[in-house]
Tab-separated table of C-alpha atoms and ligand atoms in Angstrom:
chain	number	residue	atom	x	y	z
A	1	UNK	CA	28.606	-14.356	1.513
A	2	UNK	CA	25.889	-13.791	3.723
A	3	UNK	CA	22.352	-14.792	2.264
A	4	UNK	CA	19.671	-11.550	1.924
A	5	UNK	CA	16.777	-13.813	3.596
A	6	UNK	CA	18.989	-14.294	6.671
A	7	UNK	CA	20.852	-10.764	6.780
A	8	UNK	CA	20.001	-8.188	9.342
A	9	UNK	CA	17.263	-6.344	7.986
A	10	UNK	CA	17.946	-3.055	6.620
A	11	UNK	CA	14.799	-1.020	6.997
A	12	UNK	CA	14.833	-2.288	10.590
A	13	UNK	CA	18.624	-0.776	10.488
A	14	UNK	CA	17.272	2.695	9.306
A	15	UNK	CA	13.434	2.410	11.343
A	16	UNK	CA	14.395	5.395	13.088
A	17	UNK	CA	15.520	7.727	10.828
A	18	UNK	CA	13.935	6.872	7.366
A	19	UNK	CA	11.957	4.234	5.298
A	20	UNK	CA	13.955	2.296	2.984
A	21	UNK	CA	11.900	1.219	0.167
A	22	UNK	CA	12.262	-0.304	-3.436
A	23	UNK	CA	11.336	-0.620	-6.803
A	24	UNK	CA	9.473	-3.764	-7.899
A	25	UNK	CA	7.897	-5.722	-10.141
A	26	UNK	CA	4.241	-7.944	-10.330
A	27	UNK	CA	6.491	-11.085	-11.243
A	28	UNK	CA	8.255	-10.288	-7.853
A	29	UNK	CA	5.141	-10.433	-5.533
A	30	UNK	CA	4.640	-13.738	-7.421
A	31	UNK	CA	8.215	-14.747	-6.375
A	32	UNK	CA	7.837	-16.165	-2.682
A	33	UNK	CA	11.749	-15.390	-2.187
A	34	UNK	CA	11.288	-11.886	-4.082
A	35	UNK	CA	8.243	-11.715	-1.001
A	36	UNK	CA	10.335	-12.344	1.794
A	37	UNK	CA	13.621	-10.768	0.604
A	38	UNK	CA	11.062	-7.472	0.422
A	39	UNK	CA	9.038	-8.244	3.740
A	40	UNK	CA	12.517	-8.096	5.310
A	41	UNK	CA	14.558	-5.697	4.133
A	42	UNK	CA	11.961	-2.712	2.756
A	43	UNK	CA	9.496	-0.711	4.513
A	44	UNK	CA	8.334	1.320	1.042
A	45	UNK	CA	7.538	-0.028	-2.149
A	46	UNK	CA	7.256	1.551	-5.535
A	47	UNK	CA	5.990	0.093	-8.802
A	48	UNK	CA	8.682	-0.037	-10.723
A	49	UNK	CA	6.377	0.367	-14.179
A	50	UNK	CA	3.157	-1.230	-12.683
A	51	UNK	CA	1.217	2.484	-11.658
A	52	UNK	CA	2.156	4.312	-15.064
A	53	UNK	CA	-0.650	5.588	-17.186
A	54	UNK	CA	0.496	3.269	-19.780
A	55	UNK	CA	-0.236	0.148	-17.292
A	56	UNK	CA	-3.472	1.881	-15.853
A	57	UNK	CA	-5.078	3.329	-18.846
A	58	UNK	CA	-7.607	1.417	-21.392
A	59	UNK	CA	-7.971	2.266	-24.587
A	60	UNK	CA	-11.137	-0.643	-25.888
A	61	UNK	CA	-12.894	0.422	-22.783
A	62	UNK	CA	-12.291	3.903	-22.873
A	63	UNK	CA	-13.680	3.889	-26.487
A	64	UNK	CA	-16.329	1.812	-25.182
A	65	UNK	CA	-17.189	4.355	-22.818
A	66	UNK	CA	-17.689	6.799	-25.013
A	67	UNK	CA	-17.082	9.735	-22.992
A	68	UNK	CA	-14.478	12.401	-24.601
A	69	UNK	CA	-12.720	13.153	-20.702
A	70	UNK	CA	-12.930	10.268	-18.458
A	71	UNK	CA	-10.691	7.546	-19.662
A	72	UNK	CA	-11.168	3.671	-18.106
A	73	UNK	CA	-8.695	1.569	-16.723
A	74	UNK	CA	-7.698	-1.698	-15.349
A	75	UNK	CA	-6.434	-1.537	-12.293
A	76	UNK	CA	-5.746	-5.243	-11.759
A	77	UNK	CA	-1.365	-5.154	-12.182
A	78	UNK	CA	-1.632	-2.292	-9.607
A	79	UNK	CA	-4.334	-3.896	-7.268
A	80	UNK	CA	-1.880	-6.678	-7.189
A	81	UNK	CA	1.206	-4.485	-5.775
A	82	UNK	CA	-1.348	-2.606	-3.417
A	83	UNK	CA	-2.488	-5.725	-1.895
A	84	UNK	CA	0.683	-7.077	-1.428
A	85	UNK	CA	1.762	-3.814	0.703
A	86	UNK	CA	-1.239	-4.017	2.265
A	87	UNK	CA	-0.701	-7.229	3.366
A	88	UNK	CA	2.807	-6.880	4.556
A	89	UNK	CA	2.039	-3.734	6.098
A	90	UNK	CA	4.485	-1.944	3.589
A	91	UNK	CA	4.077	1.747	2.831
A	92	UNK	CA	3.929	2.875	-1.435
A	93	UNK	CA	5.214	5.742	-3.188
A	94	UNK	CA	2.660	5.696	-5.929
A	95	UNK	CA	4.865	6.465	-9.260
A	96	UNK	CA	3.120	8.341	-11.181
A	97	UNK	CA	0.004	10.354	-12.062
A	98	UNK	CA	1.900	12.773	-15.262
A	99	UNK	CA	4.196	12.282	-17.170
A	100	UNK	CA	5.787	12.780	-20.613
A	101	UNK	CA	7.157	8.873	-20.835
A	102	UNK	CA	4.957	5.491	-20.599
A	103	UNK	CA	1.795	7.435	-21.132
A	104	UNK	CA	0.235	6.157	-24.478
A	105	UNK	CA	-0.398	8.837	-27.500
A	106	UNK	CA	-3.746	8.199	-27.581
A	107	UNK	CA	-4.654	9.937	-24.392
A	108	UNK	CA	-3.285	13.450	-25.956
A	109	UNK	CA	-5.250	12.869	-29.068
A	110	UNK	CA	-8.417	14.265	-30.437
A	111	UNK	CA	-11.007	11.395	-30.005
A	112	UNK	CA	-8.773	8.992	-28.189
A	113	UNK	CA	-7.457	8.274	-31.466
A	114	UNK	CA	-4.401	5.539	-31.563
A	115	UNK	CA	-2.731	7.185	-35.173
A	116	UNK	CA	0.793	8.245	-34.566
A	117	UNK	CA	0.146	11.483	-36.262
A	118	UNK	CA	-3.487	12.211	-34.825
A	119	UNK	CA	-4.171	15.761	-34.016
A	120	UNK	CA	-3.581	16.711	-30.536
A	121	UNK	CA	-7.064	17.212	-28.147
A	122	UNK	CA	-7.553	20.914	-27.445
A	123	UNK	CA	-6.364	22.591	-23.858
A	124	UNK	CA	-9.844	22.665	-22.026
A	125	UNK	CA	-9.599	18.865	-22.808
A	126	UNK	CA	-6.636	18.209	-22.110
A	127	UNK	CA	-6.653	20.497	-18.840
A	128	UNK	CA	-10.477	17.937	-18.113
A	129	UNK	CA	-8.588	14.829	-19.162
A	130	UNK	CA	-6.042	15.360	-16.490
A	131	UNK	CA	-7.655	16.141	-13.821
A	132	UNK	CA	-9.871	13.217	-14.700
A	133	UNK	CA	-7.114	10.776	-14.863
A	134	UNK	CA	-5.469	11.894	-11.351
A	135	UNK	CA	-9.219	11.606	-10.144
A	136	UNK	CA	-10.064	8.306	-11.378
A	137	UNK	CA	-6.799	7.195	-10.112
A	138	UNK	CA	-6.738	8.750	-6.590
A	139	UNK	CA	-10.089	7.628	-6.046
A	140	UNK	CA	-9.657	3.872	-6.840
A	141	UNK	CA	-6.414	3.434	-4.760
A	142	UNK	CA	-7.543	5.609	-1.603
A	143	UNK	CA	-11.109	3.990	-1.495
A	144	UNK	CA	-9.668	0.389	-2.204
A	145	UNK	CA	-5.980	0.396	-0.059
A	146	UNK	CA	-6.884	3.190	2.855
A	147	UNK	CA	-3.830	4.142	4.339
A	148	UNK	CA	-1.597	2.066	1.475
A	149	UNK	CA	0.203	5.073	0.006
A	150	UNK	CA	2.228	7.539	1.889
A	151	UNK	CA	3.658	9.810	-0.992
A	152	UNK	CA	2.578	10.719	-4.881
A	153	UNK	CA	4.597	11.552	-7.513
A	154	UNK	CA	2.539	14.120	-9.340
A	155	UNK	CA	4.465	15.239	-12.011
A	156	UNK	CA	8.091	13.256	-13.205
A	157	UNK	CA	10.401	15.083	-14.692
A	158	UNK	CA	8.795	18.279	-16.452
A	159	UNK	CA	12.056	20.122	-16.262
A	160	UNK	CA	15.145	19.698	-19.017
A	161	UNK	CA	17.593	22.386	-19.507
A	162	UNK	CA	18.680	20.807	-22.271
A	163	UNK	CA	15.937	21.294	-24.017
A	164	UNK	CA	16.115	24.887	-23.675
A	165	UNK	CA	12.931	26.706	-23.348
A	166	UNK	CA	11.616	29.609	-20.970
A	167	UNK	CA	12.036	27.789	-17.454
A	168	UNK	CA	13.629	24.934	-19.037
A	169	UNK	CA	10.025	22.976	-19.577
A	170	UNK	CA	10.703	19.459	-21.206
A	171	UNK	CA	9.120	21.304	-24.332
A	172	UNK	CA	8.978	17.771	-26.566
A	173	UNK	CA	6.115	16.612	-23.068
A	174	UNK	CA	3.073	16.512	-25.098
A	175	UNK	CA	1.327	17.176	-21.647
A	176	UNK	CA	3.380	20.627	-21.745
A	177	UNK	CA	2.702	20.952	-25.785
A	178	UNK	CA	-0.709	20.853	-25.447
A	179	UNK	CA	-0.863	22.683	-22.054
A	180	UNK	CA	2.328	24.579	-21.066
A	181	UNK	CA	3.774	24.941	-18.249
A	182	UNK	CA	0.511	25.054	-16.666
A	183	UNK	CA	0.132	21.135	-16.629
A	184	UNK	CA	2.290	21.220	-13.782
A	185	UNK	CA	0.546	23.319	-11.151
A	186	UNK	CA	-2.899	22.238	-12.695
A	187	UNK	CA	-1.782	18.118	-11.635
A	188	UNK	CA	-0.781	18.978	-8.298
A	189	UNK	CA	-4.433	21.143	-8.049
A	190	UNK	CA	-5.925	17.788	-8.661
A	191	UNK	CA	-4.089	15.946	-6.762
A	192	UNK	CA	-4.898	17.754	-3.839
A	193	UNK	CA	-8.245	17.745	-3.810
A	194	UNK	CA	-8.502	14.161	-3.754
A	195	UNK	CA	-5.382	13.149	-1.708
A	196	UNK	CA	-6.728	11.440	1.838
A	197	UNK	CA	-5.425	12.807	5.159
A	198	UNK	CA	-1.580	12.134	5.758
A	199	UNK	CA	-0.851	11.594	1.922
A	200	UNK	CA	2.365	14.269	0.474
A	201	UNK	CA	2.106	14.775	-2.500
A	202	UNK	CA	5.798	14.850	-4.915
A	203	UNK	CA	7.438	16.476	-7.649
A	204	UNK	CA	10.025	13.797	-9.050
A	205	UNK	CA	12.854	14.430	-11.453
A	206	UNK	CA	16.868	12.974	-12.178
A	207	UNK	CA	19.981	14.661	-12.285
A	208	UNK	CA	18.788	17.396	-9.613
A	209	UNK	CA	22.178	17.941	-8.645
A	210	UNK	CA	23.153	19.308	-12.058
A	211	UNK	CA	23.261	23.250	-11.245
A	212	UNK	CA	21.271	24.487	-14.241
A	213	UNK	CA	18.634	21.937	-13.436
A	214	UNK	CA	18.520	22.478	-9.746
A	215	UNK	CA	18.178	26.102	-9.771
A	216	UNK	CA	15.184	25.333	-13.016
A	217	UNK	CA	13.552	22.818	-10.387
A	218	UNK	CA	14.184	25.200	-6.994
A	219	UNK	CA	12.438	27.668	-8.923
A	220	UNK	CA	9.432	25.632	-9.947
A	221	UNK	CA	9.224	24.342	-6.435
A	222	UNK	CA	9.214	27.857	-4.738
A	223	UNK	CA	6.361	28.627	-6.873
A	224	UNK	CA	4.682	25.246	-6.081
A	225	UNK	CA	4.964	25.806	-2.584
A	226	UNK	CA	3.914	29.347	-2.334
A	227	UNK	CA	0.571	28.121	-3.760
A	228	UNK	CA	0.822	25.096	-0.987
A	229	UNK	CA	0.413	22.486	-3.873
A	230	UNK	CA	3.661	20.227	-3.322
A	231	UNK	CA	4.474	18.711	0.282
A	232	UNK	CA	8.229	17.071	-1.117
A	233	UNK	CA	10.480	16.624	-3.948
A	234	UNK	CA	11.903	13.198	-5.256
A	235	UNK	CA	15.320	13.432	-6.284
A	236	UNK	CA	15.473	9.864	-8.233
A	237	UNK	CA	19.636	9.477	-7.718
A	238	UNK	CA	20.066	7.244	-10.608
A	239	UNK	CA	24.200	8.024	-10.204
A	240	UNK	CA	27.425	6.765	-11.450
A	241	UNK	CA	30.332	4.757	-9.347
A	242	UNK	CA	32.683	6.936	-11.349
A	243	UNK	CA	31.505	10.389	-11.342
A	244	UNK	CA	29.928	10.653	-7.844
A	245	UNK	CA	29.701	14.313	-6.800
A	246	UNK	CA	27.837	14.128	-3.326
A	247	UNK	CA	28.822	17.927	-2.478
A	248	UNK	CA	26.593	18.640	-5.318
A	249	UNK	CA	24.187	16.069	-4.385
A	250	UNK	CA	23.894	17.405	-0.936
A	251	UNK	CA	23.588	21.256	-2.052
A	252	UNK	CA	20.471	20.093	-4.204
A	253	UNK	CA	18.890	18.566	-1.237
A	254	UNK	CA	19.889	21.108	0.810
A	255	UNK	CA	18.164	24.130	-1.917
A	256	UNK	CA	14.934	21.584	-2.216
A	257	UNK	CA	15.195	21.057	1.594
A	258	UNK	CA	15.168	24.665	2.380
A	259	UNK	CA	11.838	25.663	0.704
A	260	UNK	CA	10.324	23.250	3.715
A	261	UNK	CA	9.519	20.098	1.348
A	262	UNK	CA	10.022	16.620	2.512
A	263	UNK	CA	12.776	14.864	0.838
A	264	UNK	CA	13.021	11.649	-0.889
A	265	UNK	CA	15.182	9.846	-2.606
A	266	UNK	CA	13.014	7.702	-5.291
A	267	UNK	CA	15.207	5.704	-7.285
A	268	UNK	CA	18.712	5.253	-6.396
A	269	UNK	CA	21.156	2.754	-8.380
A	270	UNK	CA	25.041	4.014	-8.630
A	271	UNK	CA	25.726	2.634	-12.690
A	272	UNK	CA	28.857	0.018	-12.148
A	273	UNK	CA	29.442	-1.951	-15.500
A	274	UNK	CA	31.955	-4.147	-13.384
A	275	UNK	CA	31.330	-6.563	-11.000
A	276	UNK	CA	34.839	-7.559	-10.126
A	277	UNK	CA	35.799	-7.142	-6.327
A	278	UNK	CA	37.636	-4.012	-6.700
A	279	UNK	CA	34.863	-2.437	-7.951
A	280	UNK	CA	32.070	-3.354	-6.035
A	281	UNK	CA	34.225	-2.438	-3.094
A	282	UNK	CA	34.604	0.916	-4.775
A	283	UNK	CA	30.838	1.076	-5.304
A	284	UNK	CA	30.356	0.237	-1.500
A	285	UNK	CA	31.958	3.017	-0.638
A	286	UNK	CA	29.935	5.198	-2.879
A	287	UNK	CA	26.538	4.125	-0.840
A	288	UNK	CA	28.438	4.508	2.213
A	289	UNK	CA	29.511	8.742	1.448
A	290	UNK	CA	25.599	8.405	-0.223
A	291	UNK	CA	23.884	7.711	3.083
A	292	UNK	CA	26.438	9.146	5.802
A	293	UNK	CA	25.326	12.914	3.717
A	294	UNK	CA	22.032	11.677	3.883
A	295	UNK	CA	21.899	10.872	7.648
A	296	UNK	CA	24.122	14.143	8.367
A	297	UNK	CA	21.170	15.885	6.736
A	298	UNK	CA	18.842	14.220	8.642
A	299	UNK	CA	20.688	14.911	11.924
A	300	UNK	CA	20.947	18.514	11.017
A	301	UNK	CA	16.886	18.804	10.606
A	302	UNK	CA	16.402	18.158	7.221
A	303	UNK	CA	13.506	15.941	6.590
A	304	UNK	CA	14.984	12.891	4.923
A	305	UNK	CA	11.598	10.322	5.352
A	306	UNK	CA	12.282	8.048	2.449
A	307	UNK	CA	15.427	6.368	0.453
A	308	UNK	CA	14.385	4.152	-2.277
A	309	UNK	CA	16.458	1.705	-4.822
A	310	UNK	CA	15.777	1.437	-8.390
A	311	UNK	CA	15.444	-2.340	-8.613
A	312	UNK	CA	16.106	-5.254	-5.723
A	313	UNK	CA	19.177	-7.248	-7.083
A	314	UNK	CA	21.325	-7.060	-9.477
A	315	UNK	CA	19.461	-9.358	-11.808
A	316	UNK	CA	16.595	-6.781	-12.050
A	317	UNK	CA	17.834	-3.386	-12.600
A	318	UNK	CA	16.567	-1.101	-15.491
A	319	UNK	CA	20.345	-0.051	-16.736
A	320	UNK	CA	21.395	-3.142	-18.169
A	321	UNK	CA	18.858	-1.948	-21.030
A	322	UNK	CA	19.415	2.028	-20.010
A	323	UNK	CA	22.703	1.892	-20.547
A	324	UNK	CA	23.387	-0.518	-23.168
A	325	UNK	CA	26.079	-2.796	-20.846
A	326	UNK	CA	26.354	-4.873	-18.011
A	327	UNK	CA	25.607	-3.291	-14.564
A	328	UNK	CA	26.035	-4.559	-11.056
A	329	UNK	CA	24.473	-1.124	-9.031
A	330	UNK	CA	22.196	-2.475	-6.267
A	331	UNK	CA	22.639	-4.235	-2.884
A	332	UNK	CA	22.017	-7.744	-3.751
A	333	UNK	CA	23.190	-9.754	-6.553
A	334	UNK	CA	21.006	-11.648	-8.965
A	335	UNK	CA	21.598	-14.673	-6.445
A	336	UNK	CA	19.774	-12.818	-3.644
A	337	UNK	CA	23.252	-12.404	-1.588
A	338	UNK	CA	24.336	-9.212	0.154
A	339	UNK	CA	27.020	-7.017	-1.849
A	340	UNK	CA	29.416	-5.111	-0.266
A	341	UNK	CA	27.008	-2.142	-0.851
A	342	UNK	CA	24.779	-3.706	1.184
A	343	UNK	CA	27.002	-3.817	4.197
A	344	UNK	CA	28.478	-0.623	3.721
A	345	UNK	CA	24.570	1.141	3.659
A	346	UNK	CA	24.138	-1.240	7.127
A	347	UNK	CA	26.624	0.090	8.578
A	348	UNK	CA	25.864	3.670	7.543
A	349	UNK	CA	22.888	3.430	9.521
A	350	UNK	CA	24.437	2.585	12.886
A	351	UNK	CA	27.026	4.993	12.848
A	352	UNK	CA	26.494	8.020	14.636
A	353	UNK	CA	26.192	10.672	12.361
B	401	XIL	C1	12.090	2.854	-15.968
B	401	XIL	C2	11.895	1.376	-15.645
B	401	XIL	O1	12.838	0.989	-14.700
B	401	XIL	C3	12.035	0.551	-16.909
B	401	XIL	O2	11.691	-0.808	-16.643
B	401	XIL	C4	11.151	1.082	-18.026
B	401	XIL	O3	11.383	0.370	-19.205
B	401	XIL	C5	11.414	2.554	-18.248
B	401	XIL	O4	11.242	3.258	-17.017
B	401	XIL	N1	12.892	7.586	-14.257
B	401	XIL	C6	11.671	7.180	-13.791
B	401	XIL	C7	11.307	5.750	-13.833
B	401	XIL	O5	10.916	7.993	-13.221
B	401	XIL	O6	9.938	5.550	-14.001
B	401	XIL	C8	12.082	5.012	-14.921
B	401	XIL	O7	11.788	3.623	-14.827
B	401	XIL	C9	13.556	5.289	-14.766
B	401	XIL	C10	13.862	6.759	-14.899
């Protein structure tokens, strides 16, 4: 097998048609191979948990500060990522400003309190408390790392059919319980006032090529756009070796596509719990049908800027935990060798589509 540090470098396969970017970690930018497997092969990074409000926010300060809207935070972990693309000259998708998940109870409550039952803050502070947080963090990153971030997820997935609900609204969100729907339009408000020049600005969510949940999301996006808040949507493609559907992959991003947003793909892994040769050749040629639709798109018009995995090897990703088994989904395995996948996704890139 050929070793990742030595392997052709993909982003410099895909330069002309889109970045190819990754998830990471702070213990990988402390990793000198993690450092130069990235240099080489990504041109877009992405904390993979490092820029939530969970990692960003804090609480002693905040109640420190005193103030009832304007939270604190340490920005160290992120400064850390940030300086690294900076550095390397690699572009971030910052991930993300709201959202329902890793962002700590306290910041809904009433007083900043940390009780799991505290009563929720009122709308007008909520509605002050949001804009404050995409503020404080827009401000720090775009006066700090000019020209570090290309893309912002603004809001991650605020859309659930199966949770029912007028518009299918992740109703259990407390940012939608104590605002509505209106969170959503109100985040990407913020967010464009204090985006800098050249910045788009994202809607993120999974399973986009579900039907009910990509008319829900096409919907919310037409809206979105008619108001000229959102410049792209992130469709994360966390998908499955054995239930691929990339017709209905490529419809979605074809309906998102339409409305004249930017696409991305955030966060792809294809779930394989076996890392036997069959199967990874099967799962090769998964991310080989993945990218040719992707490039086919891109040929057609369609702007396809970004493609981003969910994790660098094997020995990183998220769904070992996620999904309660082994998994073997990415390029490169724990070892830091190219996969099949990984020459199958080369390979994509110089056919001609
Ligand atoms: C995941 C991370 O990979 C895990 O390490 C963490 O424990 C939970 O979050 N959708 C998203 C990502 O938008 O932020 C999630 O990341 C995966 C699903």
């Amino acid at each position: 097998m050929n070793n990742a540090l030595t392997a052709p470098s993909l982003c410099g396969a895909f330069r002309n048609r889109f970045k190819i970017g990754a998830a990471i970690t702070g213990r990988m930018t402390d990793d000198p191979d993690y450092r130069a497997l990235i240099r080489r092969h990504f041109s877009s990074i992405t904390a993979e948990n490092g820029m939530k409000p969970e990692k960003l926010l804090d609480r002693e300060a905040t109640l420190q500060k005193g103030d009832p809207i304007r939270p604190a935070f340490h920005f160290s972990p992120a400064d850390q990522m940030l300086s690294f693309a900076r550095e390397n000259e690699i572009a971030v998708r910052f991930h993300t400003l709201a959202w329902h998940n890793q962002t700590p109870r306290w910041f809904f409550a009433k007083n900043w309190d940390n009780a799991p039952d505290a009563p929720l803050a009122a709308p007008e502070v909520m509605l002050a408390r949001l804009e404050a947080y995409i503020q404080g963090v827009m401000e720090h990153v775009n006066s700090q790392y000019p020209g570090t971030v290309y893309a912002w997820d603004v809001v991650n997935e605020a859309i659930e059919p199966d949770q029912g609900g007028p518009g299918c609204y992740r109703t259990k969100s407390l940012w939608y319980q104590t605002l509505g729907e209106s969170f959503v339009p109100a985040a990407f408000r913020a967010a464009r006032k204090h985006q800098a020049p050249g910045q788009k600005l994202f809607y993120n969510d999974y399973s986009t090529f579900v039907p009910a949940k990509k008319e829900a999301l096409t919907a919310l996006l037409q809206k979105l756009r008619a108001d000229n808040l959102v410049d792209g949507m992130g469709m994360q493609a966390h998908l499955q070796w054995d239930k691929m559907d990339i017709a209905a992959c490529e419809q979605a991003a074809r309906a998102f596509g339409n409305l004249g947003l930017t696409l991305h793909i955030t966060e792809m892994d294809i779930h394989c719990p076996f890392r036997d040769e069959a199967h990874q050749a099967q799962l090769a040629q998964c991310y080989r049908d993945y990218f040719d639709m992707l490039l086919r798109l891109n040929r057609e018009g369609y702007d396809v800027e970004s493609v981003s995995f969910w994790g660098v090897t094997d020995a990183d990703t998220w769904l070992t935990y996620f999904r309660k088994e082994g998994s073997w989904p990415l390029l490169f395995t724990g070892d830091k060798d190219v996969k099949p996948a990984f020459d199958a996704v080369l390979e994509a890139a110089k056919r001609r589509i």
